Amino acid sequence: MAIQDIPSSWWSKSICSPDIMFSDKCSYNPFMNPSLSLTFLGISVFAILLARSSLGKISYPFRIEVKKAKAIPNEIINYTFPYVVSFMGISYSEPQKLLGFAVFLVWMFAITYKSGQILMNPLLLILGWRLYEATIQINNVEKDVRVLKAGMLSPGTSTAQTIQEFYIIKG
């Protein structure tokens, strides 16, 4: 949305050369609604850093043995993508559409949280995490479970944590 907040006239401006760097001819603020654009851009960067930090702080108290694993696609993208695309025409200068988008995001969070799919977040894909269906053995009991792991999951012994109905395996 921050990119949509940059008017087309700004894109045609030349890059600031050192001789005009501090003059009125050089514009550092491309946004039509800078406070909203920079606030939401900051929130997004903070959320990514928080997610990455949180994933790094998980403790892995359970010892498991992965018997077999199969990667499964991230289905949340398939059903949310059409809805997100429909909101691509919103801008910060249209508060009613922005509020509608906020309601949509809260609704999607509620659905994914209540359905136990909160860990099937597209951000996790960007950070390198993958979702698997796996057969594991824990405490001498064999189970078929969903596993989230950074990188490839292969058979063998690992340490794990459970969150919602997922096993998160240490990379």
PDB file of C-alpha atoms in Angstrom:
ATOM      1  CA  MET A   1       0.000   0.000   0.000  1.00  0.00           C
ATOM      2  CA  ALA A   2       2.939   2.333   0.592  1.00  0.00           C
ATOM      3  CA  ILE A   3       3.921   2.036  -3.067  1.00  0.00           C
ATOM      4  CA  GLN A   4       0.325   2.806  -4.102  1.00  0.00           C
ATOM      5  CA  ASP A   5       0.611   6.002  -2.026  1.00  0.00           C
ATOM      6  CA  ILE A   6       3.399   7.361  -4.241  1.00  0.00           C
ATOM      7  CA  PRO A   7       1.960   9.560  -7.023  1.00  0.00           C
ATOM      8  CA  SER A   8       3.032   8.821 -10.587  1.00  0.00           C
ATOM      9  CA  SER A   9       4.550  12.313 -10.867  1.00  0.00           C
ATOM     10  CA  TRP A  10       7.147  11.374  -8.246  1.00  0.00           C
ATOM     11  CA  TRP A  11       8.388   8.403 -10.295  1.00  0.00           C
ATOM     12  CA  SER A  12       9.311  10.690 -13.196  1.00  0.00           C
ATOM     13  CA  LYS A  13      11.582  12.883 -11.059  1.00  0.00           C
ATOM     14  CA  SER A  14      15.307  12.479 -11.503  1.00  0.00           C
ATOM     15  CA  ILE A  15      17.470  11.024  -8.797  1.00  0.00           C
ATOM     16  CA  CYS A  16      18.975  13.658  -6.519  1.00  0.00           C
ATOM     17  CA  SER A  17      22.557  14.418  -7.439  1.00  0.00           C
ATOM     18  CA  PRO A  18      25.021  15.535  -4.764  1.00  0.00           C
ATOM     19  CA  ASP A  19      24.891  19.196  -5.869  1.00  0.00           C
ATOM     20  CA  ILE A  20      21.104  19.487  -5.277  1.00  0.00           C
ATOM     21  CA  MET A  21      20.886  16.990  -2.392  1.00  0.00           C
ATOM     22  CA  PHE A  22      19.889  19.587   0.216  1.00  0.00           C
ATOM     23  CA  SER A  23      17.915  21.964  -1.972  1.00  0.00           C
ATOM     24  CA  ASP A  24      14.157  22.239  -2.544  1.00  0.00           C
ATOM     25  CA  LYS A  25      14.577  20.452  -5.878  1.00  0.00           C
ATOM     26  CA  CYS A  26      15.309  17.169  -4.121  1.00  0.00           C
ATOM     27  CA  SER A  27      12.320  15.405  -2.530  1.00  0.00           C
ATOM     28  CA  TYR A  28      12.869  12.670   0.051  1.00  0.00           C
ATOM     29  CA  ASN A  29       9.221  12.111   0.859  1.00  0.00           C
ATOM     30  CA  PRO A  30       7.371  10.469  -2.011  1.00  0.00           C
ATOM     31  CA  PHE A  31       4.143   9.702  -0.110  1.00  0.00           C
ATOM     32  CA  MET A  32       0.821  11.498  -0.502  1.00  0.00           C
ATOM     33  CA  ASN A  33      -0.113  10.416   3.049  1.00  0.00           C
ATOM     34  CA  PRO A  34       3.297  10.136   4.712  1.00  0.00           C
ATOM     35  CA  SER A  35       2.126   9.621   8.295  1.00  0.00           C
ATOM     36  CA  LEU A  36      -0.105   6.663   7.384  1.00  0.00           C
ATOM     37  CA  SER A  37       2.332   5.180   4.861  1.00  0.00           C
ATOM     38  CA  LEU A  38       5.299   5.327   7.197  1.00  0.00           C
ATOM     39  CA  THR A  39       3.280   4.144  10.205  1.00  0.00           C
ATOM     40  CA  PHE A  40       1.961   1.045   8.435  1.00  0.00           C
ATOM     41  CA  LEU A  41       5.331   0.385   6.801  1.00  0.00           C
ATOM     42  CA  GLY A  42       6.922   0.564  10.255  1.00  0.00           C
ATOM     43  CA  ILE A  43       4.304  -1.753  11.740  1.00  0.00           C
ATOM     44  CA  SER A  44       4.931  -4.259   8.933  1.00  0.00           C
ATOM     45  CA  VAL A  45       8.697  -4.239   9.429  1.00  0.00           C
ATOM     46  CA  PHE A  46       8.221  -4.540  13.205  1.00  0.00           C
ATOM     47  CA  ALA A  47       5.844  -7.516  12.737  1.00  0.00           C
ATOM     48  CA  ILE A  48       8.344  -9.314  10.499  1.00  0.00           C
ATOM     49  CA  LEU A  49      11.176  -8.741  12.996  1.00  0.00           C
ATOM     50  CA  LEU A  50       8.940  -9.820  15.895  1.00  0.00           C
ATOM     51  CA  ALA A  51       7.910 -13.013  14.069  1.00  0.00           C
ATOM     52  CA  ARG A  52      11.513 -13.846  13.247  1.00  0.00           C
ATOM     53  CA  SER A  53      12.614 -13.157  16.825  1.00  0.00           C
ATOM     54  CA  SER A  54       9.735 -15.187  18.298  1.00  0.00           C
ATOM     55  CA  LEU A  55      10.547 -18.181  16.107  1.00  0.00           C
ATOM     56  CA  GLY A  56      14.150 -17.986  17.282  1.00  0.00           C
ATOM     57  CA  LYS A  57      13.129 -18.075  20.962  1.00  0.00           C
ATOM     58  CA  ILE A  58      11.059 -21.266  20.852  1.00  0.00           C
ATOM     59  CA  SER A  59      12.220 -23.953  23.272  1.00  0.00           C
ATOM     60  CA  TYR A  60      12.168 -27.541  22.026  1.00  0.00           C
ATOM     61  CA  PRO A  61      11.539 -29.817  25.033  1.00  0.00           C
ATOM     62  CA  PHE A  62      10.232 -32.914  23.228  1.00  0.00           C
ATOM     63  CA  ARG A  63      12.438 -35.552  21.641  1.00  0.00           C
ATOM     64  CA  ILE A  64      10.792 -37.094  18.586  1.00  0.00           C
ATOM     65  CA  GLU A  65      11.726 -39.410  15.779  1.00  0.00           C
ATOM     66  CA  VAL A  66      10.439 -38.528  12.329  1.00  0.00           C
ATOM     67  CA  LYS A  67       9.517 -41.748  10.519  1.00  0.00           C
ATOM     68  CA  LYS A  68       8.312 -40.183   7.249  1.00  0.00           C
ATOM     69  CA  ALA A  69       7.380 -36.750   6.009  1.00  0.00           C
ATOM     70  CA  LYS A  70       5.605 -35.208   3.040  1.00  0.00           C
ATOM     71  CA  ALA A  71       5.478 -31.490   2.247  1.00  0.00           C
ATOM     72  CA  ILE A  72       1.961 -30.083   2.030  1.00  0.00           C
ATOM     73  CA  PRO A  73       0.959 -26.862   0.284  1.00  0.00           C
ATOM     74  CA  ASN A  74       0.011 -23.789   2.239  1.00  0.00           C
ATOM     75  CA  GLU A  75      -3.733 -23.668   1.498  1.00  0.00           C
ATOM     76  CA  ILE A  76      -4.376 -20.343   3.208  1.00  0.00           C
ATOM     77  CA  ILE A  77      -2.777 -18.523   0.287  1.00  0.00           C
ATOM     78  CA  ASN A  78      -5.146 -20.200  -2.165  1.00  0.00           C
ATOM     79  CA  TYR A  79      -8.295 -18.875  -0.537  1.00  0.00           C
ATOM     80  CA  THR A  80      -7.057 -15.483   0.700  1.00  0.00           C
ATOM     81  CA  PHE A  81      -5.248 -14.364  -2.445  1.00  0.00           C
ATOM     82  CA  PRO A  82      -8.442 -13.499  -4.416  1.00  0.00           C
ATOM     83  CA  TYR A  83      -9.713 -11.420  -1.489  1.00  0.00           C
ATOM     84  CA  VAL A  84      -6.432  -9.558  -1.016  1.00  0.00           C
ATOM     85  CA  VAL A  85      -6.299  -8.740  -4.732  1.00  0.00           C
ATOM     86  CA  SER A  86      -9.758  -7.181  -4.496  1.00  0.00           C
ATOM     87  CA  PHE A  87      -8.369  -4.710  -1.948  1.00  0.00           C
ATOM     88  CA  MET A  88      -5.437  -3.621  -4.113  1.00  0.00           C
ATOM     89  CA  GLY A  89      -7.363  -0.539  -5.239  1.00  0.00           C
ATOM     90  CA  ILE A  90      -7.570   0.933  -1.747  1.00  0.00           C
ATOM     91  CA  SER A  91      -5.504   3.900  -0.671  1.00  0.00           C
ATOM     92  CA  TYR A  92      -4.853   5.845   2.494  1.00  0.00           C
ATOM     93  CA  SER A  93      -6.954   8.718   1.158  1.00  0.00           C
ATOM     94  CA  GLU A  94     -10.098   6.507   1.173  1.00  0.00           C
ATOM     95  CA  PRO A  95     -10.730   5.778   4.866  1.00  0.00           C
ATOM     96  CA  GLN A  96     -13.877   3.717   4.275  1.00  0.00           C
ATOM     97  CA  LYS A  97     -11.980   1.253   2.041  1.00  0.00           C
ATOM     98  CA  LEU A  98      -9.053   1.226   4.466  1.00  0.00           C
ATOM     99  CA  LEU A  99     -11.444   0.392   7.311  1.00  0.00           C
ATOM    100  CA  GLY A 100     -12.973  -2.378   5.178  1.00  0.00           C
ATOM    101  CA  PHE A 101      -9.518  -3.820   4.601  1.00  0.00           C
ATOM    102  CA  ALA A 102      -8.777  -3.670   8.345  1.00  0.00           C
ATOM    103  CA  VAL A 103     -12.020  -5.554   9.072  1.00  0.00           C
ATOM    104  CA  PHE A 104     -11.035  -8.158   6.454  1.00  0.00           C
ATOM    105  CA  LEU A 105      -7.612  -8.645   8.071  1.00  0.00           C
ATOM    106  CA  VAL A 106      -9.124  -9.016  11.552  1.00  0.00           C
ATOM    107  CA  TRP A 107     -11.665 -11.501  10.143  1.00  0.00           C
ATOM    108  CA  MET A 108      -8.905 -13.541   8.444  1.00  0.00           C
ATOM    109  CA  PHE A 109      -6.906 -13.580  11.685  1.00  0.00           C
ATOM    110  CA  ALA A 110      -9.953 -14.821  13.623  1.00  0.00           C
ATOM    111  CA  ILE A 111     -10.636 -17.561  11.067  1.00  0.00           C
ATOM    112  CA  THR A 112      -7.048 -18.790  10.975  1.00  0.00           C
ATOM    113  CA  TYR A 113      -6.692 -18.631  14.761  1.00  0.00           C
ATOM    114  CA  LYS A 114      -9.978 -20.441  15.525  1.00  0.00           C
ATOM    115  CA  SER A 115      -9.339 -23.099  12.883  1.00  0.00           C
ATOM    116  CA  GLY A 116      -5.904 -23.881  14.318  1.00  0.00           C
ATOM    117  CA  GLN A 117      -4.222 -22.695  11.133  1.00  0.00           C
ATOM    118  CA  ILE A 118      -2.459 -19.623  12.547  1.00  0.00           C
ATOM    119  CA  LEU A 119       0.930 -21.134  11.794  1.00  0.00           C
ATOM    120  CA  MET A 120       0.030 -21.454   8.103  1.00  0.00           C
ATOM    121  CA  ASN A 121       0.987 -17.828   7.621  1.00  0.00           C
ATOM    122  CA  PRO A 122       2.437 -16.660   4.282  1.00  0.00           C
ATOM    123  CA  LEU A 123       5.097 -14.760   6.243  1.00  0.00           C
ATOM    124  CA  LEU A 124       6.461 -18.103   7.422  1.00  0.00           C
ATOM    125  CA  LEU A 125       6.949 -19.115   3.801  1.00  0.00           C
ATOM    126  CA  ILE A 126       8.979 -15.967   3.211  1.00  0.00           C
ATOM    127  CA  LEU A 127      11.094 -16.730   6.288  1.00  0.00           C
ATOM    128  CA  GLY A 128      11.840 -20.222   4.921  1.00  0.00           C
ATOM    129  CA  TRP A 129       9.470 -22.345   7.007  1.00  0.00           C
ATOM    130  CA  ARG A 130       7.640 -25.266   5.404  1.00  0.00           C
ATOM    131  CA  LEU A 131       4.620 -27.311   6.413  1.00  0.00           C
ATOM    132  CA  TYR A 132       4.681 -31.119   6.412  1.00  0.00           C
ATOM    133  CA  GLU A 133       2.464 -34.093   7.144  1.00  0.00           C
ATOM    134  CA  ALA A 134       4.637 -36.463   9.115  1.00  0.00           C
ATOM    135  CA  THR A 135       4.572 -39.690  10.995  1.00  0.00           C
ATOM    136  CA  ILE A 136       6.499 -39.226  14.213  1.00  0.00           C
ATOM    137  CA  GLN A 137       7.228 -41.294  17.274  1.00  0.00           C
ATOM    138  CA  ILE A 138       7.069 -39.521  20.631  1.00  0.00           C
ATOM    139  CA  ASN A 139       7.182 -41.366  23.992  1.00  0.00           C
ATOM    140  CA  ASN A 140       7.015 -44.683  22.100  1.00  0.00           C
ATOM    141  CA  VAL A 141       3.709 -43.657  20.477  1.00  0.00           C
ATOM    142  CA  GLU A 142       3.454 -43.221  16.714  1.00  0.00           C
ATOM    143  CA  LYS A 143       1.324 -40.297  15.472  1.00  0.00           C
ATOM    144  CA  ASP A 144       0.424 -38.630  12.201  1.00  0.00           C
ATOM    145  CA  VAL A 145       0.853 -34.890  12.725  1.00  0.00           C
ATOM    146  CA  ARG A 146       1.424 -31.593  10.962  1.00  0.00           C
ATOM    147  CA  VAL A 147       4.963 -30.287  11.323  1.00  0.00           C
ATOM    148  CA  LEU A 148       6.409 -26.854  10.733  1.00  0.00           C
ATOM    149  CA  LYS A 149      10.151 -26.681  10.098  1.00  0.00           C
ATOM    150  CA  ALA A 150      12.587 -24.179   8.695  1.00  0.00           C
ATOM    151  CA  GLY A 151      13.964 -25.939   5.622  1.00  0.00           C
ATOM    152  CA  MET A 152      13.634 -29.564   4.614  1.00  0.00           C
ATOM    153  CA  LEU A 153      12.304 -32.241   6.978  1.00  0.00           C
ATOM    154  CA  SER A 154      13.885 -35.644   6.676  1.00  0.00           C
ATOM    155  CA  PRO A 155      13.515 -38.821   8.745  1.00  0.00           C
ATOM    156  CA  GLY A 156      15.571 -38.960  11.930  1.00  0.00           C
ATOM    157  CA  THR A 157      15.673 -37.781  15.521  1.00  0.00           C
ATOM    158  CA  SER A 158      14.826 -34.162  16.334  1.00  0.00           C
ATOM    159  CA  THR A 159      13.601 -31.917  19.103  1.00  0.00           C
ATOM    160  CA  ALA A 160      10.154 -30.341  18.897  1.00  0.00           C
ATOM    161  CA  GLN A 161       7.565 -28.054  20.474  1.00  0.00           C
ATOM    162  CA  THR A 162       3.790 -28.072  20.053  1.00  0.00           C
ATOM    163  CA  ILE A 163       1.780 -24.941  19.259  1.00  0.00           C
ATOM    164  CA  GLN A 164      -1.917 -25.299  18.500  1.00  0.00           C
ATOM    165  CA  GLU A 165      -2.008 -28.650  16.679  1.00  0.00           C
ATOM    166  CA  PHE A 166       1.392 -28.296  15.028  1.00  0.00           C
ATOM    167  CA  TYR A 167       4.758 -29.711  15.961  1.00  0.00           C
ATOM    168  CA  ILE A 168       7.535 -27.219  15.366  1.00  0.00           C
ATOM    169  CA  ILE A 169      10.837 -28.955  14.793  1.00  0.00           C
ATOM    170  CA  LYS A 170      14.179 -27.337  15.439  1.00  0.00           C
ATOM    171  CA  GLY A 171      16.090 -26.621  12.239  1.00  0.00           C
TER     172      GLY A 171
END
